[in-house]
Short mmCIF file of C-alpha atoms and ligand atoms in Angstrom, two decimals:
data_model
loop_
_atom_site.label_atom_id
_atom_site.label_comp_id
_atom_site.label_asym_id
_atom_site.label_seq_id
_atom_site.Cartn_x
_atom_site.Cartn_y
_atom_site.Cartn_z
CA MET K 13 88.60 -76.16 -44.30
CA GLU K 14 92.39 -76.95 -42.36
CA ASN K 15 92.51 -78.96 -39.82
CA PHE K 16 92.99 -77.03 -36.48
CA SER K 17 92.99 -77.61 -32.53
CA MET K 18 91.44 -74.53 -30.07
CA VAL K 19 91.30 -73.76 -26.52
CA ASN K 20 90.55 -70.69 -24.95
CA PRO K 21 90.61 -71.01 -21.22
CA VAL K 22 89.93 -67.05 -20.00
CA LYS K 23 86.94 -66.54 -17.90
CA ILE K 24 84.81 -63.68 -19.23
CA ILE K 25 83.36 -61.32 -16.00
CA PHE K 26 81.57 -58.99 -18.69
CA GLY K 27 78.86 -55.61 -17.52
CA LYS K 28 78.19 -52.72 -15.28
CA GLU K 29 79.34 -53.06 -11.44
CA THR K 30 81.43 -56.23 -12.64
CA ILE K 31 84.68 -55.33 -11.20
CA GLY K 32 83.96 -55.89 -7.44
CA GLN K 33 83.61 -59.46 -8.69
CA ILE K 34 87.88 -59.98 -9.02
CA ALA K 35 87.40 -60.67 -5.59
CA ASN K 36 85.90 -63.81 -6.54
CA GLU K 37 88.40 -64.74 -8.45
CA ILE K 38 92.05 -64.47 -7.23
CA PRO K 39 93.15 -67.21 -4.57
CA GLN K 40 92.80 -65.88 -1.10
CA GLY K 41 95.94 -65.52 0.46
CA SER K 42 97.49 -64.16 -3.04
CA LYS K 43 100.29 -61.88 -2.70
CA VAL K 44 98.79 -59.62 -4.95
CA LEU K 45 100.89 -56.79 -7.63
CA MET K 46 98.21 -54.54 -9.75
CA ILE K 47 100.29 -53.11 -12.08
CA TYR K 48 98.58 -50.00 -14.18
CA GLY K 49 99.68 -47.46 -16.63
CA GLY K 50 99.80 -43.47 -16.53
CA GLY K 51 97.19 -43.27 -14.27
CA SER K 52 93.52 -42.71 -16.06
CA ILE K 53 92.84 -45.07 -13.74
CA LYS K 54 92.96 -43.06 -11.23
CA LYS K 55 90.71 -40.42 -12.73
CA ASN K 56 88.07 -42.68 -14.10
CA GLY K 57 87.47 -44.36 -10.67
CA VAL K 58 88.64 -47.59 -11.54
CA TYR K 59 91.38 -47.56 -9.64
CA ASP K 60 89.36 -47.34 -6.88
CA GLN K 61 86.97 -49.95 -7.74
CA ALA K 62 90.04 -52.39 -7.87
CA VAL K 63 91.22 -51.06 -3.76
CA LYS K 64 87.92 -52.09 -2.84
CA ALA K 65 88.05 -55.44 -4.17
CA LEU K 66 91.39 -55.98 -3.39
CA GLU K 67 90.65 -55.64 0.50
CA GLY K 68 92.19 -58.55 2.83
CA TYR K 69 94.73 -59.35 -0.11
CA GLU K 70 98.90 -57.95 0.66
CA TRP K 71 98.45 -56.19 -2.62
CA HIS K 72 101.28 -54.09 -4.48
CA GLU K 73 101.21 -51.49 -6.88
CA PHE K 74 103.41 -50.74 -10.06
CA SER K 75 102.74 -48.18 -12.34
CA GLY K 76 103.78 -46.50 -15.70
CA ILE K 77 103.53 -49.57 -17.70
CA GLU K 78 103.97 -46.80 -21.54
CA PRO K 79 101.59 -47.40 -24.05
CA ASN K 80 103.33 -49.95 -26.51
CA PRO K 81 105.03 -51.43 -23.34
CA HIS K 82 108.99 -51.40 -22.78
CA TYR K 83 110.83 -54.08 -22.13
CA GLU K 84 112.86 -51.92 -19.35
CA THR K 85 109.92 -50.92 -17.09
CA CYS K 86 108.86 -54.56 -17.33
CA MET K 87 111.85 -55.84 -15.65
CA LYS K 88 111.74 -53.21 -12.97
CA ALA K 89 108.43 -54.48 -12.01
CA VAL K 90 109.95 -58.21 -12.59
CA ALA K 91 112.52 -56.89 -9.63
CA MET K 92 109.87 -55.67 -7.14
CA ILE K 93 107.61 -59.19 -7.73
CA LYS K 94 110.68 -60.77 -6.47
CA ASP K 95 111.78 -58.24 -3.67
CA LYS K 96 108.12 -58.27 -2.49
CA GLY K 97 107.67 -62.53 -2.87
CA ILE K 98 104.05 -61.97 -5.51
CA ASN K 99 102.41 -64.54 -6.75
CA PHE K 100 99.03 -63.25 -8.24
CA LEU K 101 99.67 -59.98 -10.83
CA LEU K 102 96.20 -57.90 -11.44
CA ALA K 103 96.52 -56.01 -15.11
CA VAL K 104 94.23 -52.42 -14.98
CA GLY K 105 94.17 -50.45 -18.18
CA GLY K 106 94.18 -50.83 -22.02
CA GLY K 107 96.11 -53.30 -24.03
CA SER K 108 99.50 -52.00 -23.12
CA VAL K 109 99.25 -52.72 -19.24
CA LEU K 110 97.81 -56.21 -20.52
CA ASP K 111 101.06 -57.31 -22.48
CA ALA K 112 103.21 -56.04 -20.16
CA THR K 113 101.27 -58.30 -17.49
CA LYS K 114 101.92 -60.83 -19.68
CA PHE K 115 105.00 -60.76 -20.11
CA ILE K 116 106.14 -59.73 -16.22
CA ALA K 117 104.25 -62.71 -15.81
CA ALA K 118 106.49 -65.28 -17.80
CA ALA K 119 109.75 -62.81 -17.40
CA ALA K 120 109.27 -63.50 -13.36
CA CYS K 121 109.32 -67.16 -13.84
CA PHE K 122 112.29 -67.47 -16.77
CA GLU K 123 115.15 -69.10 -16.01
CA GLY K 124 117.26 -69.55 -19.33
CA GLY K 125 118.90 -66.05 -18.90
CA ASP K 126 117.51 -62.65 -20.20
CA PRO K 127 113.52 -62.58 -20.91
CA TRP K 128 114.19 -60.81 -23.90
CA GLN K 129 115.15 -64.47 -25.81
CA ILE K 130 111.47 -65.15 -25.18
CA LEU K 131 110.89 -61.86 -27.92
CA SER K 132 114.28 -62.28 -29.84
CA LYS K 133 114.46 -65.57 -30.19
CA GLY K 134 111.19 -67.34 -29.20
CA ALA K 135 112.53 -68.61 -26.22
CA LYS K 136 109.76 -71.37 -24.41
CA VAL K 137 108.19 -69.89 -21.66
CA ALA K 138 107.63 -73.08 -19.39
CA LYS K 139 106.16 -71.30 -16.25
CA ALA K 140 104.45 -67.96 -15.54
CA LEU K 141 102.78 -66.37 -12.65
CA PRO K 142 99.03 -66.42 -13.24
CA PHE K 143 97.40 -63.32 -14.01
CA GLY K 144 93.83 -61.67 -14.54
CA ASP K 145 92.70 -58.27 -15.60
CA ILE K 146 90.47 -55.55 -16.05
CA ILE K 147 90.69 -54.15 -19.60
CA THR K 148 89.73 -50.20 -19.85
CA LEU K 149 90.45 -50.07 -23.85
CA PRO K 150 88.89 -52.44 -26.29
CA ALA K 151 90.66 -52.64 -29.22
CA THR K 152 93.44 -55.52 -29.17
CA GLY K 153 92.05 -58.81 -27.49
CA SER K 154 94.61 -59.17 -25.08
CA GLU K 155 91.95 -59.53 -22.47
CA MET K 156 90.78 -62.98 -24.08
CA ASN K 157 94.45 -64.62 -25.98
CA SER K 158 98.05 -64.89 -24.86
CA GLY K 159 99.87 -63.21 -27.07
CA GLY K 160 101.72 -59.90 -26.47
CA VAL K 161 103.62 -57.35 -27.93
CA ILE K 162 107.01 -55.30 -25.95
CA THR K 163 108.88 -52.94 -27.44
CA ARG K 164 112.82 -52.40 -26.48
CA ALA K 165 113.43 -49.24 -26.50
CA GLU K 166 117.29 -49.23 -26.82
CA THR K 167 117.49 -51.35 -29.77
CA GLU K 168 114.28 -49.72 -31.22
CA ASP K 169 112.86 -53.40 -31.48
CA LYS K 170 108.68 -54.22 -30.66
CA LEU K 171 108.19 -58.01 -31.08
CA ALA K 172 105.28 -60.47 -30.56
CA PHE K 173 105.22 -63.59 -28.33
CA ASN K 174 102.85 -66.03 -27.69
CA SER K 175 102.36 -68.65 -24.55
CA PRO K 176 99.65 -70.86 -23.28
CA LEU K 177 100.71 -69.86 -20.39
CA THR K 178 99.91 -66.05 -20.63
CA PHE K 179 96.28 -66.76 -20.88
CA PRO K 180 94.31 -64.26 -17.84
CA ARG K 181 92.73 -66.36 -15.50
CA PHE K 182 89.59 -64.02 -15.80
CA SER K 183 89.20 -60.74 -17.45
CA VAL K 184 86.76 -57.87 -16.22
CA LEU K 185 85.27 -56.38 -19.39
CA ASP K 186 83.10 -53.43 -17.93
CA PRO K 187 81.84 -51.03 -20.49
CA THR K 188 81.18 -48.37 -18.33
CA ALA K 189 85.15 -48.07 -17.70
CA THR K 190 85.46 -47.24 -21.25
CA PHE K 191 83.50 -44.24 -20.84
CA SER K 192 87.11 -42.13 -20.28
CA MET K 193 88.82 -42.95 -23.22
CA PRO K 194 90.12 -40.00 -25.18
CA VAL K 195 88.74 -39.80 -28.68
CA ARG K 196 91.63 -40.57 -30.24
CA GLN K 197 91.20 -44.15 -28.32
CA ILE K 198 87.87 -44.78 -29.69
CA GLY K 199 88.82 -44.82 -32.94
CA ASN K 200 92.06 -46.45 -32.04
CA GLY K 201 90.58 -49.42 -30.84
CA VAL K 202 87.73 -49.53 -33.52
CA VAL K 203 90.68 -49.30 -36.53
CA ASP K 204 92.56 -52.15 -34.07
CA ALA K 205 89.72 -54.37 -33.95
CA PHE K 206 88.63 -54.16 -37.63
CA VAL K 207 92.58 -54.90 -38.74
CA HIS K 208 92.52 -57.99 -36.58
CA VAL K 209 89.78 -58.98 -38.49
CA MET K 210 90.94 -58.49 -41.28
CA GLU K 211 94.19 -60.51 -40.69
CA GLN K 212 92.52 -63.52 -40.52
CA TYR K 213 89.26 -63.20 -42.98
CA LEU K 214 90.62 -61.37 -45.73
CA THR K 215 93.48 -63.83 -47.15
CA TYR K 216 93.34 -65.68 -50.54
CA ASN K 217 90.90 -67.98 -51.91
CA GLN K 218 90.69 -70.47 -50.01
CA GLY K 219 88.08 -73.12 -49.80
CA ASP K 220 85.26 -71.50 -47.96
CA SER K 221 85.25 -71.52 -44.17
CA LEU K 222 81.66 -70.19 -43.76
CA LEU K 223 80.99 -70.10 -40.24
CA GLN K 224 83.85 -68.07 -40.04
CA ASP K 225 83.39 -65.84 -42.46
CA TYR K 226 79.99 -65.37 -40.69
CA MET K 227 82.01 -64.28 -37.38
CA ALA K 228 84.67 -62.30 -39.05
CA GLU K 229 81.47 -60.18 -41.19
CA ALA K 230 79.65 -60.33 -37.78
CA ILE K 231 82.61 -58.02 -35.60
CA VAL K 232 83.43 -55.64 -38.64
CA LYS K 233 79.40 -55.14 -38.66
CA THR K 234 79.58 -54.10 -35.44
CA LEU K 235 82.45 -52.30 -35.26
CA VAL K 236 81.35 -49.86 -38.85
CA SER K 237 77.56 -49.60 -37.14
CA GLU K 238 78.19 -48.55 -33.81
CA GLY K 239 82.18 -47.20 -33.78
CA PRO K 240 80.94 -43.90 -35.20
CA LYS K 241 78.05 -43.79 -31.93
CA ALA K 242 80.67 -44.24 -29.64
CA LEU K 243 82.67 -41.00 -30.74
CA ALA K 244 79.49 -39.25 -30.96
CA ASN K 245 77.96 -40.17 -28.24
CA PRO K 246 80.72 -41.71 -25.67
CA THR K 247 78.62 -42.69 -22.34
CA ASP K 248 76.18 -44.75 -24.36
CA TYR K 249 76.02 -48.36 -22.98
CA ASP K 250 74.86 -50.49 -25.18
CA VAL K 251 77.61 -48.77 -28.00
CA ARG K 252 80.18 -49.47 -26.00
CA ALA K 253 79.00 -52.92 -24.59
CA ASN K 254 78.71 -54.24 -28.11
CA LEU K 255 82.31 -52.50 -29.17
CA MET K 256 83.84 -54.30 -26.29
CA TRP K 257 82.88 -57.65 -26.74
CA ALA K 258 83.26 -57.24 -30.85
CA SER K 259 87.26 -56.04 -30.12
CA THR K 260 87.44 -59.13 -27.78
CA TRP K 261 86.30 -61.75 -30.57
CA ALA K 262 88.29 -59.77 -33.31
CA LEU K 263 90.75 -61.47 -31.88
CA ASN K 264 90.47 -64.55 -29.56
CA GLY K 265 91.51 -67.42 -31.84
CA TRP K 266 87.96 -68.34 -32.86
CA ILE K 267 88.07 -66.69 -36.51
CA ALA K 268 91.19 -67.95 -36.82
CA CYS K 269 89.97 -71.68 -36.70
CA GLY K 270 90.64 -73.18 -40.07
CA VAL K 271 91.50 -70.65 -41.70
CA PRO K 272 94.69 -68.82 -43.28
CA GLU K 273 96.43 -65.79 -41.59
CA ASP K 274 97.99 -62.78 -43.34
CA TRP K 275 99.25 -60.74 -40.11
CA ALA K 276 101.54 -58.41 -42.59
CA THR K 277 99.58 -55.06 -41.80
CA HIS K 278 100.69 -55.68 -38.26
CA MET K 279 104.59 -56.90 -38.80
CA ILE K 280 105.17 -54.02 -41.15
CA GLY K 281 102.96 -51.48 -38.45
CA HIS K 282 105.00 -52.87 -35.73
CA GLU K 283 108.36 -51.07 -37.02
CA ILE K 284 106.66 -47.96 -37.69
CA THR K 285 105.73 -48.04 -33.93
CA ALA K 286 108.62 -48.92 -33.06
CA PHE K 287 110.76 -46.33 -35.04
CA TYR K 288 108.73 -43.40 -35.32
CA GLY K 289 106.03 -43.92 -32.27
CA LEU K 290 103.13 -43.81 -34.20
CA ASP K 291 99.79 -45.53 -32.02
CA HIS K 292 99.51 -49.26 -33.51
CA ALA K 293 96.10 -48.28 -34.48
CA GLN K 294 97.43 -45.25 -36.77
CA THR K 295 100.28 -47.77 -38.11
CA LEU K 296 97.68 -49.95 -39.57
CA ALA K 297 94.63 -47.63 -40.79
CA VAL K 298 98.19 -46.08 -43.16
CA VAL K 299 99.39 -49.94 -43.91
CA LEU K 300 96.07 -51.68 -44.34
CA PRO K 301 95.03 -49.79 -47.73
CA GLY K 302 97.96 -50.94 -49.00
CA VAL K 303 98.33 -54.05 -48.60
CA MET K 304 94.96 -54.79 -50.09
CA THR K 305 95.91 -53.57 -53.21
CA VAL K 306 98.91 -54.39 -53.75
CA LEU K 307 97.48 -57.42 -52.95
CA GLN K 308 94.26 -57.21 -54.43
CA GLU K 309 95.13 -60.25 -57.20
CA GLN K 310 95.05 -62.90 -54.33
CA LYS K 311 92.63 -61.48 -51.94
CA ALA K 312 90.05 -60.60 -54.52
CA LYS K 313 87.30 -62.91 -53.67
CA LYS K 314 87.17 -61.80 -50.02
CA ILE K 315 87.43 -58.65 -50.82
CA THR K 316 84.31 -58.73 -53.07
CA ARG K 317 82.86 -60.14 -49.76
CA LEU K 318 83.72 -57.19 -47.75
CA GLY K 319 82.43 -54.83 -49.68
CA LYS K 320 79.23 -56.63 -50.33
CA GLU K 321 79.01 -57.94 -47.16
CA VAL K 322 79.77 -55.04 -45.19
CA PHE K 323 79.73 -52.03 -47.22
CA GLY K 324 77.15 -52.88 -49.27
CA ILE K 325 79.43 -52.64 -52.26
CA GLU K 326 78.26 -54.46 -55.34
CA GLY K 327 79.05 -54.38 -59.60
CA GLY K 328 81.81 -52.45 -61.56
CA ASN K 329 84.85 -51.57 -59.46
CA ALA K 330 84.02 -53.01 -56.21
CA ILE K 331 87.46 -54.16 -55.20
CA GLU K 332 88.90 -50.32 -55.62
CA LYS K 333 85.37 -48.96 -53.94
CA THR K 334 85.65 -52.02 -51.29
CA ILE K 335 89.43 -50.22 -50.25
CA GLU K 336 88.09 -47.04 -50.48
CA ALA K 337 85.35 -47.61 -48.25
CA VAL K 338 87.75 -49.19 -45.37
CA GLU K 339 90.07 -46.57 -45.91
CA GLY K 340 87.21 -44.13 -45.51
CA PHE K 341 86.14 -45.88 -42.16
CA PHE K 342 89.33 -45.37 -40.76
CA GLU K 343 89.03 -41.28 -41.67
CA GLU K 344 85.30 -41.50 -40.21
CA MET K 345 86.68 -43.21 -37.31
CA GLY K 346 89.55 -40.12 -36.85
CA VAL K 347 92.76 -41.97 -37.45
CA LYS K 348 94.66 -40.75 -40.76
CA THR K 349 95.72 -43.05 -43.34
CA HIS K 350 98.60 -41.55 -44.73
CA LEU K 351 102.37 -41.42 -43.72
CA SER K 352 102.69 -37.88 -44.66
CA ASP K 353 99.60 -37.07 -42.16
CA TYR K 354 102.00 -38.33 -39.47
CA GLY K 355 105.04 -36.34 -41.11
CA LEU K 356 106.57 -39.60 -42.44
CA GLY K 357 108.34 -39.89 -46.08
CA SER K 358 110.40 -41.66 -48.18
CA GLU K 359 113.18 -41.87 -45.41
CA ALA K 360 111.18 -43.75 -42.95
CA ILE K 361 109.99 -45.79 -46.01
CA ASP K 362 113.44 -46.56 -46.66
CA LYS K 363 114.08 -47.52 -42.46
CA VAL K 364 111.47 -50.08 -42.67
CA VAL K 365 111.99 -51.50 -45.36
CA ASN K 366 115.48 -51.98 -44.74
CA ARG K 367 114.70 -53.63 -41.04
CA LEU K 368 112.66 -56.12 -43.01
CA SER K 369 115.03 -57.15 -45.09
CA GLN K 370 117.54 -57.43 -42.23
CA ARG K 371 114.76 -59.80 -40.11
CA GLY K 372 114.58 -61.55 -43.28
CA TRP K 373 110.86 -62.12 -42.98
CA MET K 374 108.03 -63.31 -45.66
CA LEU K 375 104.86 -61.96 -44.29
CA GLY K 376 101.41 -62.62 -45.39
CA GLU K 377 99.06 -65.33 -45.63
CA SER K 378 100.84 -67.00 -48.64
CA HIS K 379 104.23 -65.54 -47.58
CA ASN K 380 105.25 -63.49 -50.85
CA ILE K 381 105.44 -60.18 -49.29
CA THR K 382 109.81 -59.02 -49.15
CA SER K 383 111.01 -56.44 -48.21
CA GLU K 384 110.28 -55.29 -51.34
CA VAL K 385 106.74 -55.36 -51.53
CA VAL K 386 106.72 -53.29 -48.39
CA ARG K 387 108.70 -50.81 -50.44
CA GLU K 388 105.54 -50.69 -53.01
CA ILE K 389 102.73 -51.16 -50.55
CA LEU K 390 104.32 -48.33 -48.31
CA THR K 391 104.84 -45.85 -51.21
CA LEU K 392 101.00 -46.30 -52.14
CA ARG K 393 100.78 -45.14 -48.57
CA LYS K 394 102.88 -41.16 -48.85
O1 NZQ V 21 98.49 -45.42 -19.73
P1 NZQ V 21 97.14 -44.89 -19.21
O2 NZQ V 21 96.93 -43.67 -17.95
O3 NZQ V 21 96.40 -46.18 -18.36
O4 NZQ V 21 96.65 -44.33 -20.44
C1 NZQ V 21 96.20 -45.38 -21.80
C2 NZQ V 21 96.87 -45.09 -22.72
O5 NZQ V 21 97.35 -43.86 -22.37
C3 NZQ V 21 94.28 -44.71 -22.01
N1 NZQ V 21 94.03 -45.41 -21.98
C4 NZQ V 21 93.61 -46.75 -21.45
N2 NZQ V 21 92.47 -47.12 -21.20
C5 NZQ V 21 91.78 -45.64 -20.77
C6 NZQ V 21 92.24 -44.82 -21.53
N3 NZQ V 21 92.24 -43.28 -20.82
C7 NZQ V 21 91.35 -43.08 -20.82
N4 NZQ V 21 90.26 -43.84 -20.36
C8 NZQ V 21 90.07 -45.14 -20.34
N5 NZQ V 21 89.16 -46.25 -20.08
O6 NZQ V 21 94.97 -44.56 -23.81
C9 NZQ V 21 95.92 -45.24 -23.95
C10 NZQ V 21 96.52 -46.63 -24.88
O7 NZQ V 21 96.51 -46.89 -24.68
P2 NZQ V 21 96.76 -48.66 -24.88
O8 NZQ V 21 96.98 -49.67 -23.39
O9 NZQ V 21 98.72 -48.34 -24.88
O10 NZQ V 21 96.07 -49.02 -25.77
P3 NZQ V 21 95.93 -50.20 -26.54
O11 NZQ V 21 94.89 -50.98 -25.97
O12 NZQ V 21 95.27 -49.96 -27.95
O13 NZQ V 21 97.20 -51.19 -26.77
C11 NZQ V 21 98.17 -51.26 -27.62
C12 NZQ V 21 98.92 -52.05 -27.63
O14 NZQ V 21 98.75 -53.56 -27.88
C13 NZQ V 21 99.62 -53.70 -28.42
C14 NZQ V 21 100.05 -52.88 -29.83
O15 NZQ V 21 101.22 -53.20 -30.02
C15 NZQ V 21 100.39 -52.00 -28.16
O16 NZQ V 21 101.28 -52.31 -28.33
N6 NZQ V 21 98.67 -54.79 -28.92
C16 NZQ V 21 98.34 -56.07 -28.61
C17 NZQ V 21 97.60 -57.25 -28.89
C18 NZQ V 21 97.07 -59.06 -28.48
N7 NZQ V 21 98.16 -58.35 -27.32
O17 NZQ V 21 97.12 -59.74 -28.80
C19 NZQ V 21 97.62 -57.49 -30.59
C20 NZQ V 21 97.53 -56.07 -30.67
O18 NZQ V 21 97.59 -56.47 -32.11
C21 NZQ V 21 98.10 -55.02 -30.31
O19 NZQ V 21 99.47 -55.37 -31.29
ZN1 ZN V 22 96.74 -55.00 -33.37
#
């Protein structure tokens, strides 16, 4: 096991009828900005519950955060914060709303010029507004981590940032808020969480990190058993509760302790979304089976272990069968796994490979995935 240090300060409030508890968490006298997306929270009653809980506060609202949130939209919220003297943010929605809120919290306090530098140059976040959230889509783990991913529409850049100052103060996880998710987002959420675990588990043959491995397998087993049930019966509370908590654990820092991390699938996927607008999880479902195939020698021990522990695969051709099982699971969740399913071909591969070559990134846990290896990976996924 590698050395590590670990902190996660997020207060989780989990369960039915918990949204009202935000009033215990937001300091009295705060000037609150509620930030949300395209209106799903108005249809499923979450908005009304949040408004009720905010009685007694001075509060304002900022809507229109898009999926794969835009820097340009975030900066409009920053202007509003300055104008109204806001000092607490409340994100209500999916990972996009929450990521946008993290960036807005940092950008509103940024003193080094254009806050885009937080994304483009990794400029330090020296200060951020406090914020909490009501998460309505289990997928990203954003409710219990300090990262965010923001797109600059103008330049087609989708970049990530991270800061100890952008952990939520609290996150409300009410599984009933997820009942209204469209089928496509149920599949997306499960695939995204599955791939988060793979990025931290399916790596080279390092010394055993048994606790992290067992935890990773527990999360994935939960996703594999409960994901299809959520598609079949979207209002089963226990299924939704298990999926919600598993998604949070897939990216809250615990399974990353002391292990190498990959993240190549995500980095390649972000470029595909930036250019072609695919949902985040759609890109992952395309890329991961390719990464597993091309890097199978390096990842052999863990692929074999995944096959045995999660899919019950043993004996001959275990690696090949495990990759097929992963791809089959994504398809079962309704998320297509080939570029052609999204109308993309060689031209898209060239564009993504060129972009990654310009960025000069060496991806993967061994930093051996060059842009030409990315070409090999994507060519397999046509
Ligand atoms: O905008 P509204 O109207 O709210 O609709 C949203 C949106 O259209 C809808 N939705 C959310 N909750 C719903 C609902 N519809 C009905 N009922 C509900 N309960 O779903 C659509 C997608 O929402 P979005 O927030 O975009 O999805 P997700 O949570 O998957 O977030 C994706 C974003 O997170 C980033 C991705 O790159 C992408 O930009 N990620 C963030 C990470 C992090 N912070 O740690 C890690 C991830 O790897 C990921 O990169
Ligand atoms: Zn993801």
